Every structure is written in structure tokens, then in C-alpha cells.
Coordinates of C-alpha atoms in Angstrom, one line a residue:
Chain Z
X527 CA -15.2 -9.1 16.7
X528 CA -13.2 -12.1 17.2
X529 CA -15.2 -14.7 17.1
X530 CA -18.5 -16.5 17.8
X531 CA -20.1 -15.6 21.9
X532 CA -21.6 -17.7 24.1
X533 CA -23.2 -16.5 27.5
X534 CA -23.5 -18.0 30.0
X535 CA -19.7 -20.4 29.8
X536 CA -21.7 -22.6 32.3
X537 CA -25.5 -23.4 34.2
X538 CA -26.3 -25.0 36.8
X539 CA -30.2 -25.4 37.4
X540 CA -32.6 -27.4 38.8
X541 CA -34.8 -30.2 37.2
X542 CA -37.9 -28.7 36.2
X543 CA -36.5 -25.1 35.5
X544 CA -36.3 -23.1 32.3
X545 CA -33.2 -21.8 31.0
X546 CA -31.7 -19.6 28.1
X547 CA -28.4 -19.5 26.3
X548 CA -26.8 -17.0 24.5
X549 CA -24.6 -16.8 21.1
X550 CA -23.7 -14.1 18.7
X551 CA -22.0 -15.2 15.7
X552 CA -19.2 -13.5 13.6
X553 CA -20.9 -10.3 12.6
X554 CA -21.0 -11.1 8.8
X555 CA -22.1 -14.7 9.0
X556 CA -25.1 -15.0 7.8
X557 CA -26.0 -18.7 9.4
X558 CA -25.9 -20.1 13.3
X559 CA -25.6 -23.6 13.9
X560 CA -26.8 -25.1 17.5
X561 CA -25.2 -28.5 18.5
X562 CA -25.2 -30.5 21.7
X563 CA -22.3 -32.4 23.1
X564 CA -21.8 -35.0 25.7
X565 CA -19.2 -36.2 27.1
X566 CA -17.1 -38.8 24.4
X567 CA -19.5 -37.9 21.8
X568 CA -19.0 -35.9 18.6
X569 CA -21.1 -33.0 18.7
X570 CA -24.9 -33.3 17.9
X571 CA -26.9 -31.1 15.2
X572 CA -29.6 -29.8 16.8
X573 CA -30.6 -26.9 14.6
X574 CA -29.6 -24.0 12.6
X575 CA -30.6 -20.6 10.6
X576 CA -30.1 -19.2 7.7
X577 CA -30.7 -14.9 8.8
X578 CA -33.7 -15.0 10.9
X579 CA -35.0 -18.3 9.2
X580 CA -34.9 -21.8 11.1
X581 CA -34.3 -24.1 8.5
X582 CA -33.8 -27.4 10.1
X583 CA -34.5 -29.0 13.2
X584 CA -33.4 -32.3 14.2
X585 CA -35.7 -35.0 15.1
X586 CA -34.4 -35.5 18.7
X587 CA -34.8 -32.0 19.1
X588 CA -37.9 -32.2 21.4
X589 CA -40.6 -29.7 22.1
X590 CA -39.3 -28.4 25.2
X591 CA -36.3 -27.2 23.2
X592 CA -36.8 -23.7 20.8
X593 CA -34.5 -21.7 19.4
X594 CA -34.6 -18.3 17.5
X595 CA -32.5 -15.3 16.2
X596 CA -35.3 -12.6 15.6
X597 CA -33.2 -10.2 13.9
X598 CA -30.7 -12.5 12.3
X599 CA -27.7 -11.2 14.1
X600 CA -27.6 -12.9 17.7
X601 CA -29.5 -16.4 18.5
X602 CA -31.2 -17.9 21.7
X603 CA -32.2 -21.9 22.9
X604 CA -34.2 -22.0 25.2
X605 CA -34.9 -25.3 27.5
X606 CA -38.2 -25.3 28.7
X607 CA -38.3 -27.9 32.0
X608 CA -35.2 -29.3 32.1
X609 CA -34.2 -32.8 32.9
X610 CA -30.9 -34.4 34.0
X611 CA -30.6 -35.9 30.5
X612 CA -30.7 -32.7 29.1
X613 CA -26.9 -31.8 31.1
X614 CA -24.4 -31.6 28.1
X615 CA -22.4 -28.7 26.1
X616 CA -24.7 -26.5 23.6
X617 CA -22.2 -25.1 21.2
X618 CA -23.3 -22.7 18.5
X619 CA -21.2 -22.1 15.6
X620 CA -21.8 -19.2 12.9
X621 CA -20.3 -19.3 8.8
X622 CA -20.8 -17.1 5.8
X623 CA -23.2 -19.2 4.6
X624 CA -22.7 -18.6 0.6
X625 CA -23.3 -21.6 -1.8
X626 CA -20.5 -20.3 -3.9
X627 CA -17.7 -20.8 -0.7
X628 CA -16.8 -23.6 0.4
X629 CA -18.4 -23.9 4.1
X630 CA -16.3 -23.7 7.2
X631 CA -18.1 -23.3 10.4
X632 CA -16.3 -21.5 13.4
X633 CA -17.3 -22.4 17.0
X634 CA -17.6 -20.7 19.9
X635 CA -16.4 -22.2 23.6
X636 CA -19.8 -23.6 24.6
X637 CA -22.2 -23.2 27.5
X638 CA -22.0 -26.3 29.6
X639 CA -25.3 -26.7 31.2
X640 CA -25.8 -29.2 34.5
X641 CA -28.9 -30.2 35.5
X642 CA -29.2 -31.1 39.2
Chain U
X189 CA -29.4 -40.0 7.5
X190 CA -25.8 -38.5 7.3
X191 CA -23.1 -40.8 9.2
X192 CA -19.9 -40.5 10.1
X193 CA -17.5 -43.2 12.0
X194 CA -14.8 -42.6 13.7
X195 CA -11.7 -44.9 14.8
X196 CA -10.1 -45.6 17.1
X197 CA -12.1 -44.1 19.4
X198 CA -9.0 -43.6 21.8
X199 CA -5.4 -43.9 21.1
X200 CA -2.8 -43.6 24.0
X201 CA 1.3 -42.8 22.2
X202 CA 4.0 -41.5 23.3
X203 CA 5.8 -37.8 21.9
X204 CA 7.4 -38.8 18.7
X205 CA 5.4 -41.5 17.6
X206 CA 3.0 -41.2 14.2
X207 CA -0.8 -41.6 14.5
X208 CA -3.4 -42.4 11.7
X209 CA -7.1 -41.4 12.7
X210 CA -9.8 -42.6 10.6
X211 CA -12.8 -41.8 9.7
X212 CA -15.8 -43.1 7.0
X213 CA -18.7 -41.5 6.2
X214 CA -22.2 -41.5 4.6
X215 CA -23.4 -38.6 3.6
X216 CA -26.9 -38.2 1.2
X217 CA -24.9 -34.9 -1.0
X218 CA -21.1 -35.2 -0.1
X219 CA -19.5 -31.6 -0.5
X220 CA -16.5 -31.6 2.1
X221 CA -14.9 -33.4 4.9
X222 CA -14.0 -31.4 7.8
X223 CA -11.1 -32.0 10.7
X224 CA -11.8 -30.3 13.9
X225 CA -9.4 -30.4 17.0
X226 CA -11.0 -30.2 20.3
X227 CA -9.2 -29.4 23.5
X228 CA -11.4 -27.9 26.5
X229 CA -13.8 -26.0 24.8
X230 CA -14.6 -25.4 21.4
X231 CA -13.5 -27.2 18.4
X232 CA -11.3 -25.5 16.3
X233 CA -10.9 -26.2 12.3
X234 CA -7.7 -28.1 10.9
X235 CA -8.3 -29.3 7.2
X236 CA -11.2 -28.6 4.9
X237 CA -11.2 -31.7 2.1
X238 CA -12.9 -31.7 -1.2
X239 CA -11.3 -33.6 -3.5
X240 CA -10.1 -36.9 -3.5
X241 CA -6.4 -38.0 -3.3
X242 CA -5.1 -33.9 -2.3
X243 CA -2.8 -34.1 0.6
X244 CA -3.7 -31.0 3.0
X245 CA -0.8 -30.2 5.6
X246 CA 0.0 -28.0 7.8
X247 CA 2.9 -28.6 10.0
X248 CA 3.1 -31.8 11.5
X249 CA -0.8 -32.6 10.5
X250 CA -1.7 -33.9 7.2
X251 CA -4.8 -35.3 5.6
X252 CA -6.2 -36.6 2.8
X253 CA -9.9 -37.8 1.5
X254 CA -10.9 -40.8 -0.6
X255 CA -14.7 -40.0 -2.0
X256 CA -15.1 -43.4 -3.7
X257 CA -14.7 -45.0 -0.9
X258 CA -16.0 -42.8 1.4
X259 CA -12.9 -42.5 3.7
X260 CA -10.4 -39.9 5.2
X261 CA -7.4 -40.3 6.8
X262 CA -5.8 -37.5 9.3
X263 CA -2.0 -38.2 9.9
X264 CA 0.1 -37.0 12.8
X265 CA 3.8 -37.0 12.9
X266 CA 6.4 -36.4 15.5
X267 CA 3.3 -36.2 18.2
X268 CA 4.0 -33.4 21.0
X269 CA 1.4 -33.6 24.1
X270 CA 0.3 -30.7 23.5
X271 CA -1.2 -32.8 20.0
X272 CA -3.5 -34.2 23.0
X273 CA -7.5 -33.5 22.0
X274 CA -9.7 -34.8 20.6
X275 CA -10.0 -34.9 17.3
X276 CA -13.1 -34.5 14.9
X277 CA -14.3 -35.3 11.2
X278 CA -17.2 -34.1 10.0
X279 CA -18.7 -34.0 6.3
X280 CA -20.6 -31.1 4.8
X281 CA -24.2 -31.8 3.3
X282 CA -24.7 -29.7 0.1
X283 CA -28.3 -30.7 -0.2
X284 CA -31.5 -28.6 -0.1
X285 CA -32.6 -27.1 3.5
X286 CA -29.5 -29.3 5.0
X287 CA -26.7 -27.4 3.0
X288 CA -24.2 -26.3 5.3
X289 CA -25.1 -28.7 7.7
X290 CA -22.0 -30.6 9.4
X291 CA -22.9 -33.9 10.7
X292 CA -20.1 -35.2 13.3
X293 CA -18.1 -38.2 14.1
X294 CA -17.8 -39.3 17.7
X295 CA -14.2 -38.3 18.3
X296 CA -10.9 -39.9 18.8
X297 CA -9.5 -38.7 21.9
X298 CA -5.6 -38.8 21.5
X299 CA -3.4 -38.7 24.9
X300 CA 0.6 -38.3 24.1
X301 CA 2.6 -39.0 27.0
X302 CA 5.9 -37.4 27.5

């Protein structure tokens, strides 16, 4: 395991459609991370987990976005009818996630998603 | 809300010449400062900073954090274009449900021209 997964690299989809992103963390880390990132911003904290838990969801994360990691190994965001505003980079990053570490979050390359 | 600020937001040099990125934050339970470098895809970690007024380096790179007044300072010497990226800080909440969480700067995209 070399590092954090993401499937697909890219998507290209209508407006309107659904899609579903991939990641699977390092294979010890117990938390997952979901930010967004568009183009000359910093990346975006949309929401992240703690084993199978969701623990925080931003508040511009809107309903049509959920995300879950049923097992606590691998996670999924799903984007229920998408719109062009929704076209950006969803990166997920994974860490150990133990109070008495100091935190450092490892990232994997990104799915860049393109709404037509 | 946590807040970090990033400047310049662009910076155009030429190989050999010293940059100073800077960044400022606001965070609600400060418990590190993170430096990210981003080329294509993702970000990948430079400097982790906790205490105030320790130089981290590592080659060329060095940084340092100021927690009273809420600053950080990432230097770059001798820049090479492959130093081109952009370049992130991020601070580490250490409060309740949001510990762990890393809120982001917008970036300062460095270009060093040959």
C-alpha cells in the first residue's frame, strides 16, 4: 500500500446526472478527509470520518452531496444531480487519526469531475 | 470559523532568487500549521509546525511559525523551476468533533523562470 486511491482520476458527466467517487485510504489510517478544489483556491473541507463515523460536514456541503465509508476502510461521495458549479477536484486524504500524534494528512491525486 | 490567508497569491522569480510566502491564520483551537506543495495533482506535505520560533528545513525550504501573532513564514532559497507549485498552509484544529480537521489557505502559486 502506497498511499491514499482515488478512482475515477477524472469524470465527465452531464448536468442532471449522478455520479460516485472512489478513495481508499492508507490501510492503517483510521480517518478520511473529503475536500473540494477549484481552480486558484486552496482546497475546501467538505467532510470527513473517523472509522465508519461521519463526524463533520461542512455547511456548504449541500443535500445533493453524501458520503460514507460503511466498513471504515474505503469511502464514497456521491453527487446526486449534478450542476456545472459542482465541476472541481474532490480530493480525499486519509491519517492515523490518534490524539496523541501529531496529525499529518496524506492526499491522494484527486478525481477531477467536469460537468457539461 | 477557522481562517487562513495566504500572500501573495502569485509570485513570478527567476532560478536563484529567495522567496518568502506568507500566511496568517485564525483558528478556534490552534494545534499545528501545515505546508503543503502542490504541483498537478495532489498536495504533498513539506513542514509540520508547532511551536513558535523552531526553524523546520529541509533542503532549500525552511519555515518557521509565530503563534502570538498568528503567522508563518515559508522561505525558499536558491529557487530551481522545478520549486514551481503551488504552495499551501493549513492549520490543524484540535477541538472537539473538528480535531484533525485542516482548514486551507488559497494558495500561492510560484512560477520560477529559467
Amino acid at each position: 500500500d502506497t498511499g491514499v486511491s482515488q478512482d475515477p482520476r477524472h469524470k465527465i458527466t452531464k448536468r442532471g446526472q449522478n455520479v460516485t467517487f472512489r478513495c481508499d485510504p492508507i490501510s492503517e489510517h483510521n480517518r478520511l478527509y473529503w475536500y473540494r478544489q477549484t481552480l486558484g483556491q486552496g482546497p475546501e473541507f467538505l467532510t470527513y470520518f473517523q472509522n465508519e463515523a461521519q463526524l463533520e460536514k461542512s455547511r456548504l456541503l449541500s443535500d445533493r452531496f453524501s458520503a460514507e465509508r460503511p466498513k471504515g476502510s474505503f469511502s464514497t461521495l456521491e453527487i446526486q444531480r449534478t450542476e456545472q458549479g459542482d465541476s472541481a477536484m474532490y480530493l480525499c486524504a486519509s491519517s492515523l487519526g490518534d490524539r496523541g500524534r501529531q496529525e499529518k494528512l496524506f492526499f491522494g491525486s484527486g478525481t477531477q469531475l467536469s460537468v457539461l | 470559523e477557522d481562517k487562513v490567508v495566504q500572500s501573495p497569491l502569485s509570485l513570478v522569480v527567476h532560478e536563484g532568487d529567495t522567496v518568502t510566502l506568507n500566511c496568517s491564520y485564525e483558528v478556534t483551537n490552534f494545534r499545528s500549521l501545515l505546508w503543503y506543495k502542490q504541483e498537478k495533482k495532489a498536495p504533498t506535505f513539506l513542514f509540520m509546525l508547532t511551536s513558535s520560533g523552531i526553524e523546520k528545513k529541509s533542503g532549500r525550504l525552511s519555515s518557521i511559525l509565530d503563534k502570538k501573532e498568528l503567522f508563518s513564514i515559508l522561505n525558499i532559497t536558491a529557487t530551481q523551476t522545478g520549486d514551481s507549485a503551488i504552495y499551501l498552509c493549513a492549520v490543524l484544529n484540535a477541538g472537539g468533533t473538528s480535531y484533525g480537521k485542516l482548514t486551507f489557505g488559497q494558495g500561492t502559486i510560484l512560477t520560477v523562470h529559467p
